[in-house]
Amino acid sequence: MLRGKSEEEVTLIRESSLLVGKTLAEVAGMIRPGVTPLELDKRAFEFISDHDAVPGFLNYNGFPNSLCISRNEAVVHGIPDRKPLIDGDIISVDCGVLMNGYFGDSAYTFSVGEISQELQNLLETTKECLVQGIKHAVAGNRVGDIGFAVQEVAERNGYGVVRELVGHGLGKALHEPPEVPNYGRRGKGPKLVEGLVIAIEPMINLGRKEVSQLKDGWTIVTADRKPSAHFEHTIVVRSGEAEILSSFKYIEEKLKIIA
Ligand code: MG
Ligand code: MG
């Protein structure tokens, strides 16, 4: 059976998760054609360090950077590089921090300059997948209820749902049980309990669901090389509506100022 966290633990995870949201907002303010992913990564490292926290992904299983930045056909786990962003790109930025012994984890897919309507729809639907997944993360439900909700939204829109990578519990470790797939069957899987902290993170492909890994040993790309989007929140399961511990508020305020 899954174990819920104490309110003291939830408070610490909330603090870490909010710092992730603020870090993503800091990065959001820099995203434009010509900027390199490595510049975004450097800023995130400084911002997290300035807040007496540690980048959660840096050196995790040997990952070389603070952010995972996955451009266009890259789904997740992209290594920040020196290739300038181009008008019309989408980039998924995934950030984790470790502060006071607890992790927070959240991701957002950004547009670079003007993107096509097709990509805009992909981003909006992926965010809607996350919203619907969270809506079903209620105590007494099962993990499969979350995946079912995510998959239903994605497939209704003709998109592919990545199977190989999944959401996860988190706390003192970045990845804890349970696995939280973005597909599933209603009423199946482990039962959600009050206080359970999980990251829900739909990875939705414009084309087919299949993915492969690049030779860098990290980057996951779509098999058909069509674009993919990724949004992630850290949440705590409650007896009613789940509480979202991370936040897109800082990001979206920043994006409004730019627009
Ligand atoms: Mg993440
Ligand atoms: Mg995650």
Tab-separated table of C-alpha atoms and ligand atoms in Angstrom:
chain	number	residue	atom	x	y	z
A	1	MET	CA	0.000	0.000	0.000
A	2	LEU	CA	1.163	3.532	-0.744
A	3	ARG	CA	2.069	5.871	2.094
A	4	GLY	CA	0.922	9.472	2.366
A	5	LYS	CA	3.317	12.159	3.592
A	6	SER	CA	2.912	14.119	6.818
A	7	GLU	CA	1.825	17.764	6.563
A	8	GLU	CA	5.351	18.758	7.658
A	9	GLU	CA	6.761	16.869	4.682
A	10	VAL	CA	4.128	18.296	2.320
A	11	THR	CA	5.110	21.809	3.456
A	12	LEU	CA	8.752	21.171	2.575
A	13	ILE	CA	7.850	19.663	-0.804
A	14	ARG	CA	5.598	22.671	-1.493
A	15	GLU	CA	8.507	25.040	-0.801
A	16	SER	CA	10.789	23.098	-3.155
A	17	SER	CA	8.062	22.913	-5.799
A	18	LEU	CA	7.388	26.655	-5.667
A	19	LEU	CA	11.085	27.328	-6.128
A	20	VAL	CA	10.895	25.159	-9.255
A	21	GLY	CA	8.014	27.329	-10.520
A	22	LYS	CA	10.005	30.494	-9.867
A	23	THR	CA	13.051	29.039	-11.587
A	24	LEU	CA	10.979	28.163	-14.656
A	25	ALA	CA	9.632	31.741	-14.654
A	26	GLU	CA	13.173	33.085	-14.526
A	27	VAL	CA	13.989	30.933	-17.566
A	28	ALA	CA	10.721	31.914	-19.294
A	29	GLY	CA	11.810	35.542	-19.212
A	30	MET	CA	14.884	34.694	-21.299
A	31	ILE	CA	13.317	32.505	-23.995
A	32	ARG	CA	13.571	34.088	-27.443
A	33	PRO	CA	15.182	33.265	-30.797
A	34	GLY	CA	18.976	33.345	-30.497
A	35	VAL	CA	19.212	32.283	-26.851
A	36	THR	CA	20.901	28.931	-26.254
A	37	PRO	CA	19.580	26.186	-23.985
A	38	LEU	CA	22.912	26.256	-22.151
A	39	GLU	CA	22.340	29.928	-21.252
A	40	LEU	CA	18.941	29.007	-19.788
A	41	ASP	CA	20.534	26.186	-17.837
A	42	LYS	CA	23.234	28.458	-16.428
A	43	ARG	CA	20.619	30.952	-15.233
A	44	ALA	CA	18.608	28.180	-13.578
A	45	PHE	CA	21.701	26.908	-11.765
A	46	GLU	CA	22.460	30.399	-10.424
A	47	PHE	CA	18.843	31.078	-9.443
A	48	ILE	CA	18.457	27.789	-7.561
A	49	SER	CA	21.844	28.201	-5.849
A	50	ASP	CA	20.934	31.787	-4.812
A	51	HIS	CA	17.918	30.315	-2.991
A	52	ASP	CA	20.040	27.917	-0.923
A	53	ALA	CA	18.812	24.930	-2.887
A	54	VAL	CA	20.453	22.382	-5.150
A	55	PRO	CA	19.413	21.592	-8.752
A	56	GLY	CA	17.660	18.253	-8.439
A	57	PHE	CA	18.760	16.864	-11.800
A	58	LEU	CA	22.437	17.908	-11.748
A	59	ASN	CA	24.509	14.715	-11.431
A	60	TYR	CA	21.333	12.626	-11.029
A	61	ASN	CA	22.438	9.291	-12.507
A	62	GLY	CA	25.202	11.368	-14.091
A	63	PHE	CA	22.970	13.969	-15.801
A	64	PRO	CA	25.324	16.875	-16.639
A	65	ASN	CA	23.025	19.917	-16.152
A	66	SER	CA	20.413	21.617	-13.950
A	67	LEU	CA	17.591	21.605	-16.508
A	68	CYS	CA	16.382	19.082	-19.031
A	69	ILE	CA	15.668	21.083	-22.188
A	70	SER	CA	13.939	19.136	-24.938
A	71	ARG	CA	13.405	20.895	-28.254
A	72	ASN	CA	10.761	20.019	-30.867
A	73	GLU	CA	11.054	16.251	-31.514
A	74	ALA	CA	12.824	15.730	-28.176
A	75	VAL	CA	10.300	14.481	-25.617
A	76	VAL	CA	12.230	14.690	-22.351
A	77	HIS	CA	15.748	14.436	-20.852
A	78	GLY	CA	17.343	16.751	-23.434
A	79	ILE	CA	20.832	17.996	-22.496
A	80	PRO	CA	21.116	21.809	-22.773
A	81	ASP	CA	23.346	22.667	-25.746
A	82	ARG	CA	24.795	25.673	-27.551
A	83	LYS	CA	22.413	25.642	-30.528
A	84	PRO	CA	20.493	28.953	-30.549
A	85	LEU	CA	16.713	28.703	-30.333
A	86	ILE	CA	14.866	29.441	-33.566
A	87	ASP	CA	11.558	31.218	-34.148
A	88	GLY	CA	8.846	28.543	-34.274
A	89	ASP	CA	10.580	26.055	-31.939
A	90	ILE	CA	8.924	24.609	-28.882
A	91	ILE	CA	11.082	23.712	-25.885
A	92	SER	CA	10.108	21.653	-22.873
A	93	VAL	CA	11.967	22.770	-19.783
A	94	ASP	CA	11.949	20.312	-16.886
A	95	CYS	CA	13.318	21.456	-13.532
A	96	GLY	CA	13.871	19.798	-10.179
A	97	VAL	CA	15.227	21.229	-6.955
A	98	LEU	CA	16.318	19.716	-3.663
A	99	MET	CA	15.833	22.006	-0.659
A	100	ASN	CA	15.694	21.109	3.045
A	101	GLY	CA	15.905	17.427	2.118
A	102	TYR	CA	12.891	17.363	-0.233
A	103	PHE	CA	12.472	17.493	-3.995
A	104	GLY	CA	10.106	19.469	-6.189
A	105	ASP	CA	9.623	18.683	-9.884
A	106	SER	CA	7.765	20.558	-12.624
A	107	ALA	CA	7.960	21.101	-16.376
A	108	TYR	CA	6.529	23.528	-18.927
A	109	THR	CA	6.688	23.633	-22.715
A	110	PHE	CA	7.408	27.087	-24.124
A	111	SER	CA	7.006	28.516	-27.581
A	112	VAL	CA	9.948	30.370	-29.126
A	113	GLY	CA	8.707	33.424	-31.016
A	114	GLU	CA	5.713	32.608	-33.212
A	115	ILE	CA	4.691	28.965	-33.413
A	116	SER	CA	2.256	27.265	-35.779
A	117	GLN	CA	-1.396	26.748	-34.856
A	118	GLU	CA	-0.708	23.002	-34.961
A	119	LEU	CA	1.918	23.351	-32.214
A	120	GLN	CA	-0.228	25.771	-30.244
A	121	ASN	CA	-2.961	23.119	-30.190
A	122	LEU	CA	-0.461	20.480	-29.037
A	123	LEU	CA	0.653	22.664	-26.114
A	124	GLU	CA	-2.904	23.522	-25.090
A	125	THR	CA	-4.046	19.905	-25.247
A	126	THR	CA	-1.036	18.628	-23.293
A	127	LYS	CA	-1.777	21.170	-20.577
A	128	GLU	CA	-5.402	20.026	-20.602
A	129	CYS	CA	-4.181	16.406	-20.196
A	130	LEU	CA	-2.365	17.529	-17.046
A	131	VAL	CA	-5.463	19.322	-15.724
A	132	GLN	CA	-7.644	16.254	-16.299
A	133	GLY	CA	-5.035	13.921	-14.755
A	134	ILE	CA	-4.897	16.078	-11.624
A	135	LYS	CA	-8.702	16.168	-11.458
A	136	HIS	CA	-8.714	12.383	-11.077
A	137	ALA	CA	-5.926	12.274	-8.472
A	138	VAL	CA	-8.317	11.982	-5.543
A	139	ALA	CA	-7.981	9.743	-2.472
A	140	GLY	CA	-9.798	6.463	-3.077
A	141	ASN	CA	-9.211	6.573	-6.833
A	142	ARG	CA	-6.517	4.428	-8.451
A	143	VAL	CA	-3.399	5.354	-10.401
A	144	GLY	CA	-5.117	4.052	-13.540
A	145	ASP	CA	-7.812	6.716	-13.202
A	146	ILE	CA	-5.169	9.406	-13.714
A	147	GLY	CA	-3.656	7.711	-16.751
A	148	PHE	CA	-7.050	7.034	-18.267
A	149	ALA	CA	-8.001	10.708	-18.014
A	150	VAL	CA	-4.736	11.877	-19.590
A	151	GLN	CA	-4.890	9.337	-22.395
A	152	GLU	CA	-8.512	10.098	-23.191
A	153	VAL	CA	-7.836	13.792	-23.814
A	154	ALA	CA	-4.702	13.128	-25.866
A	155	GLU	CA	-6.113	10.400	-28.075
A	156	ARG	CA	-9.393	12.240	-28.663
A	157	ASN	CA	-7.224	14.916	-30.265
A	158	GLY	CA	-5.303	12.383	-32.353
A	159	TYR	CA	-2.032	12.581	-30.417
A	160	GLY	CA	0.332	9.816	-29.290
A	161	VAL	CA	0.819	9.123	-25.578
A	162	VAL	CA	4.360	8.148	-24.611
A	163	ARG	CA	4.405	4.816	-22.782
A	164	GLU	CA	8.059	4.411	-21.824
A	165	LEU	CA	8.260	7.371	-19.431
A	166	VAL	CA	5.885	8.020	-16.587
A	167	GLY	CA	5.103	10.259	-13.632
A	168	HIS	CA	6.203	9.212	-10.159
A	169	GLY	CA	6.014	9.676	-6.425
A	170	LEU	CA	8.574	12.037	-4.897
A	171	GLY	CA	9.772	13.366	-1.580
A	172	LYS	CA	13.185	12.656	-0.098
A	173	ALA	CA	13.967	10.971	-3.416
A	174	LEU	CA	13.261	12.417	-6.863
A	175	HIS	CA	11.594	9.186	-7.919
A	176	GLU	CA	9.547	7.143	-5.475
A	177	PRO	CA	6.679	4.694	-5.921
A	178	PRO	CA	4.193	4.682	-7.503
A	179	GLU	CA	4.813	4.996	-11.215
A	180	VAL	CA	2.117	7.242	-12.722
A	181	PRO	CA	1.637	6.340	-16.395
A	182	ASN	CA	-0.104	8.702	-18.812
A	183	TYR	CA	-2.284	5.850	-20.004
A	184	GLY	CA	-4.301	3.299	-18.107
A	185	ARG	CA	-7.583	1.752	-17.179
A	186	ARG	CA	-10.134	3.178	-14.815
A	187	GLY	CA	-10.158	1.517	-11.391
A	188	LYS	CA	-6.806	-0.240	-11.957
A	189	GLY	CA	-3.466	0.174	-10.225
A	190	PRO	CA	-2.470	1.166	-6.680
A	191	LYS	CA	-5.008	3.086	-4.599
A	192	LEU	CA	-4.354	6.798	-4.057
A	193	VAL	CA	-4.173	7.766	-0.392
A	194	GLU	CA	-4.403	11.154	1.315
A	195	GLY	CA	-1.015	12.836	1.527
A	196	LEU	CA	0.463	10.900	-1.381
A	197	VAL	CA	2.782	13.234	-3.305
A	198	ILE	CA	3.169	12.509	-7.006
A	199	ALA	CA	4.397	14.211	-10.147
A	200	ILE	CA	1.883	13.968	-12.995
A	201	GLU	CA	3.621	14.630	-16.299
A	202	PRO	CA	1.924	13.959	-19.634
A	203	MET	CA	4.356	13.582	-22.540
A	204	ILE	CA	2.229	13.959	-25.660
A	205	ASN	CA	3.398	13.513	-29.234
A	206	LEU	CA	1.980	15.317	-32.254
A	207	GLY	CA	2.394	12.084	-34.198
A	208	ARG	CA	2.894	8.482	-33.143
A	209	LYS	CA	3.503	7.386	-29.564
A	210	GLU	CA	6.806	5.576	-30.165
A	211	VAL	CA	10.071	7.077	-28.908
A	212	SER	CA	13.769	6.275	-29.006
A	213	GLN	CA	16.883	7.423	-27.184
A	214	LEU	CA	19.697	9.378	-28.803
A	215	LYS	CA	23.311	8.226	-28.591
A	216	ASP	CA	23.998	10.856	-25.903
A	217	GLY	CA	22.435	8.319	-23.539
A	218	TRP	CA	19.775	10.791	-22.348
A	219	THR	CA	17.630	12.547	-24.929
A	220	ILE	CA	14.343	10.804	-25.704
A	221	VAL	CA	12.993	11.708	-29.154
A	222	THR	CA	9.858	10.756	-31.039
A	223	ALA	CA	10.439	7.860	-33.443
A	224	ASP	CA	8.730	9.807	-36.265
A	225	ARG	CA	10.663	13.001	-35.313
A	226	LYS	CA	7.453	14.987	-34.963
A	227	PRO	CA	7.251	17.461	-32.056
A	228	SER	CA	6.295	16.514	-28.504
A	229	ALA	CA	5.113	18.493	-25.467
A	230	HIS	CA	5.514	17.980	-21.713
A	231	PHE	CA	3.827	19.656	-18.747
A	232	GLU	CA	4.337	18.512	-15.158
A	233	HIS	CA	3.065	19.401	-11.710
A	234	THR	CA	3.934	18.019	-8.301
A	235	ILE	CA	0.682	17.474	-6.409
A	236	VAL	CA	-0.557	16.054	-3.116
A	237	VAL	CA	-3.578	13.781	-3.070
A	238	ARG	CA	-6.369	14.931	-0.776
A	239	SER	CA	-9.772	13.471	0.058
A	240	GLY	CA	-11.310	16.089	-2.248
A	241	GLU	CA	-9.555	17.974	-5.025
A	242	ALA	CA	-5.787	17.488	-5.182
A	243	GLU	CA	-3.549	20.350	-4.075
A	244	ILE	CA	-1.047	21.442	-6.705
A	245	LEU	CA	2.260	22.041	-4.925
A	246	SER	CA	4.198	23.411	-7.898
A	247	SER	CA	2.882	26.437	-9.792
A	248	PHE	CA	2.667	27.822	-13.323
A	249	LYS	CA	1.530	31.190	-11.929
A	250	TYR	CA	5.006	32.749	-11.940
A	251	ILE	CA	5.681	31.472	-15.456
A	252	GLU	CA	2.409	32.706	-16.896
A	253	GLU	CA	2.736	36.133	-15.266
A	254	LYS	CA	6.172	36.407	-16.872
A	255	LEU	CA	4.871	35.282	-20.272
A	256	LYS	CA	2.061	37.866	-20.119
A	257	ILE	CA	4.566	40.656	-19.525
A	258	ILE	CA	6.616	39.550	-22.533
A	259	ALA	CA	3.549	39.207	-24.798
B	1	MG	MG	10.289	16.754	-14.172
B	2	MG	MG	9.080	14.146	-12.949
